PDB file of C-alpha atoms in Angstrom:
ATOM      1  CA  UNK H   1     123.496  96.201  98.644  1.00  0.00           C
ATOM      2  CA  UNK H   2     125.643  94.962 101.581  1.00  0.00           C
ATOM      3  CA  UNK H   3     128.872  95.936  99.810  1.00  0.00           C
ATOM      4  CA  UNK H   4     127.576  99.414  98.941  1.00  0.00           C
ATOM      5  CA  UNK H   5     126.415  99.959 102.584  1.00  0.00           C
ATOM      6  CA  UNK H   6     129.794  98.766 103.894  1.00  0.00           C
ATOM      7  CA  UNK H   7     131.598 101.088 101.377  1.00  0.00           C
ATOM      8  CA  UNK H   8     129.512 104.000 102.563  1.00  0.00           C
ATOM      9  CA  UNK H   9     130.206 103.169 106.213  1.00  0.00           C
ATOM     10  CA  UNK H  10     133.924 103.082 105.417  1.00  0.00           C
ATOM     11  CA  UNK H  11     133.743 106.539 103.809  1.00  0.00           C
ATOM     12  CA  UNK H  12     131.727 107.893 106.759  1.00  0.00           C
ATOM     13  CA  UNK H  13     134.460 106.469 108.995  1.00  0.00           C
ATOM     14  CA  UNK H  14     137.075 108.640 107.262  1.00  0.00           C
ATOM     15  CA  UNK H  15     138.401 106.548 104.406  1.00  0.00           C
ATOM     16  CA  UNK H  16     138.164 108.506 101.174  1.00  0.00           C
ATOM     17  CA  UNK H  17     138.854 105.509  98.950  1.00  0.00           C
ATOM     18  CA  UNK H  18     138.209 102.271 100.855  1.00  0.00           C
ATOM     19  CA  UNK H  19     139.977  99.177  99.656  1.00  0.00           C
ATOM     20  CA  UNK H  20     138.696  95.661  99.473  1.00  0.00           C
ATOM     21  CA  UNK H  21     140.284  94.818 102.844  1.00  0.00           C
ATOM     22  CA  UNK H  22     138.468  97.682 104.447  1.00  0.00           C
ATOM     23  CA  UNK H  23     135.134  96.500 103.190  1.00  0.00           C
ATOM     24  CA  UNK H  24     135.846  92.929 104.107  1.00  0.00           C
ATOM     25  CA  UNK H  25     136.761  93.980 107.683  1.00  0.00           C
ATOM     26  CA  UNK H  26     133.329  95.807 108.003  1.00  0.00           C
ATOM     27  CA  UNK H  27     131.406  92.880 106.564  1.00  0.00           C
ATOM     28  CA  UNK H  28     133.199  90.220 108.680  1.00  0.00           C
ATOM     29  CA  UNK H  29     132.477  92.235 111.800  1.00  0.00           C
ATOM     30  CA  UNK H  30     128.799  91.378 111.350  1.00  0.00           C
ATOM     31  CA  UNK H  31     129.402  87.836 110.206  1.00  0.00           C
ATOM     32  CA  UNK H  32     129.178  88.317 106.440  1.00  0.00           C
ATOM     33  CA  UNK H  33     131.701  86.563 104.257  1.00  0.00           C
ATOM     34  CA  UNK H  34     132.622  88.765 101.298  1.00  0.00           C
ATOM     35  CA  UNK H  35     132.661  87.513  97.679  1.00  0.00           C
ATOM     36  CA  UNK H  36     135.983  88.692  96.189  1.00  0.00           C
ATOM     37  CA  UNK H  37     134.688  89.299  92.655  1.00  0.00           C
ATOM     38  CA  UNK H  38     131.614  91.243  93.734  1.00  0.00           C
ATOM     39  CA  UNK H  39     133.707  93.315  96.209  1.00  0.00           C
ATOM     40  CA  UNK H  40     136.274  94.172  93.585  1.00  0.00           C
ATOM     41  CA  UNK H  41     133.498  95.287  91.153  1.00  0.00           C
ATOM     42  CA  UNK H  42     131.797  97.430  93.793  1.00  0.00           C
ATOM     43  CA  UNK H  43     135.047  99.074  94.876  1.00  0.00           C
ATOM     44  CA  UNK H  44     135.970  99.859  91.231  1.00  0.00           C
ATOM     45  CA  UNK H  45     132.517 101.343  90.505  1.00  0.00           C
ATOM     46  CA  UNK H  46     132.240 103.366  93.600  1.00  0.00           C
ATOM     47  CA  UNK H  47     135.840 104.561  94.012  1.00  0.00           C
ATOM     48  CA  UNK H  48     136.105 108.310  94.035  1.00  0.00           C
ATOM     49  CA  UNK H  49     132.373 108.952  94.313  1.00  0.00           C
ATOM     50  CA  UNK H  50     130.990 110.916  97.205  1.00  0.00           C
ATOM     51  CA  UNK H  51     128.258 109.646  99.478  1.00  0.00           C
ATOM     52  CA  UNK H  52     125.945 112.453  98.179  1.00  0.00           C
ATOM     53  CA  UNK H  53     126.438 111.128  94.593  1.00  0.00           C
ATOM     54  CA  UNK H  54     125.680 107.569  95.707  1.00  0.00           C
ATOM     55  CA  UNK H  55     122.573 108.568  97.539  1.00  0.00           C
ATOM     56  CA  UNK H  56     121.293 110.664  94.651  1.00  0.00           C
ATOM     57  CA  UNK H  57     121.922 107.768  92.224  1.00  0.00           C
ATOM     58  CA  UNK H  58     120.130 105.348  94.471  1.00  0.00           C
ATOM     59  CA  UNK H  59     117.170 107.707  94.840  1.00  0.00           C
ATOM     60  CA  UNK H  60     116.852 107.894  91.012  1.00  0.00           C
ATOM     61  CA  UNK H  61     116.849 104.086  90.739  1.00  0.00           C
ATOM     62  CA  UNK H  62     114.263 103.749  93.467  1.00  0.00           C
ATOM     63  CA  UNK H  63     112.013 106.391  91.972  1.00  0.00           C
ATOM     64  CA  UNK H  64     111.853 104.404  88.684  1.00  0.00           C
ATOM     65  CA  UNK H  65     110.763 101.133  90.440  1.00  0.00           C
ATOM     66  CA  UNK H  66     107.066 100.254  90.396  1.00  0.00           C
ATOM     67  CA  UNK H  67     105.522 100.504  93.839  1.00  0.00           C
ATOM     68  CA  UNK H  68     101.992  99.237  93.109  1.00  0.00           C
ATOM     69  CA  UNK H  69     100.749  97.157  96.004  1.00  0.00           C
ATOM     70  CA  UNK H  70      99.544  93.673  95.560  1.00  0.00           C
ATOM     71  CA  UNK H  71      96.044  92.459  96.287  1.00  0.00           C
ATOM     72  CA  UNK H  72      95.045  92.349  99.897  1.00  0.00           C
ATOM     73  CA  UNK H  73      95.026  88.956 101.577  1.00  0.00           C
ATOM     74  CA  UNK H  74      91.589  87.465 102.058  1.00  0.00           C
ATOM     75  CA  UNK H  75      90.379  87.573 105.617  1.00  0.00           C
ATOM     76  CA  UNK H  76      90.467  84.270 107.458  1.00  0.00           C
ATOM     77  CA  UNK H  77      87.246  82.293 107.602  1.00  0.00           C
ATOM     78  CA  UNK H  78      85.349  82.144 110.913  1.00  0.00           C
ATOM     79  CA  UNK H  79      86.154  78.961 112.634  1.00  0.00           C
ATOM     80  CA  UNK H  80      82.822  78.222 114.277  1.00  0.00           C
ATOM     81  CA  UNK H  81      83.085  74.360 114.376  1.00  0.00           C
ATOM     82  CA  UNK H  82      86.583  73.961 115.604  1.00  0.00           C
ATOM     83  CA  UNK H  83      85.549  73.695 119.264  1.00  0.00           C
ATOM     84  CA  UNK H  84      83.131  70.866 118.642  1.00  0.00           C
ATOM     85  CA  UNK H  85      85.751  68.520 117.210  1.00  0.00           C
ATOM     86  CA  UNK H  86      87.988  69.003 120.318  1.00  0.00           C
ATOM     87  CA  UNK H  87      85.190  68.140 122.552  1.00  0.00           C
ATOM     88  CA  UNK H  88      84.351  65.036 120.590  1.00  0.00           C
ATOM     89  CA  UNK H  89      88.058  63.932 120.698  1.00  0.00           C
ATOM     90  CA  UNK H  90      88.086  64.281 124.463  1.00  0.00           C
ATOM     91  CA  UNK H  91      84.986  62.178 124.842  1.00  0.00           C
ATOM     92  CA  UNK H  92      86.475  59.466 122.625  1.00  0.00           C
ATOM     93  CA  UNK H  93      89.674  59.445 124.721  1.00  0.00           C
ATOM     94  CA  UNK H  94      87.633  59.084 127.964  1.00  0.00           C
ATOM     95  CA  UNK H  95      85.724  56.157 126.439  1.00  0.00           C
ATOM     96  CA  UNK H  96      88.928  54.413 125.492  1.00  0.00           C
ATOM     97  CA  UNK H  97      90.440  54.884 128.967  1.00  0.00           C
ATOM     98  CA  UNK H  98      87.418  53.517 130.672  1.00  0.00           C
ATOM     99  CA  UNK H  99      87.311  50.266 128.691  1.00  0.00           C
TER     100      UNK H  99
END
């Protein structure tokens, strides 16, 4: 995904057919080290395609993904007795100090 985004940024920046070095420069500017094999594959697959084509293709892929939500998380249990334990611990500390 990073490589595709960097490729699209390069095209938006005025490069019709960005090269590996162009994509590496964009990625390194934000601290990402590019993998040469992946980068070469992405550049080969995207070379010559317009941004509009890439966006349309991405939308098709996203529309086919399931988007069903998972089960909702159970609410947290009420913590009614937590305060009592703290008070007991303080009392024990005071007893130890006084002895």
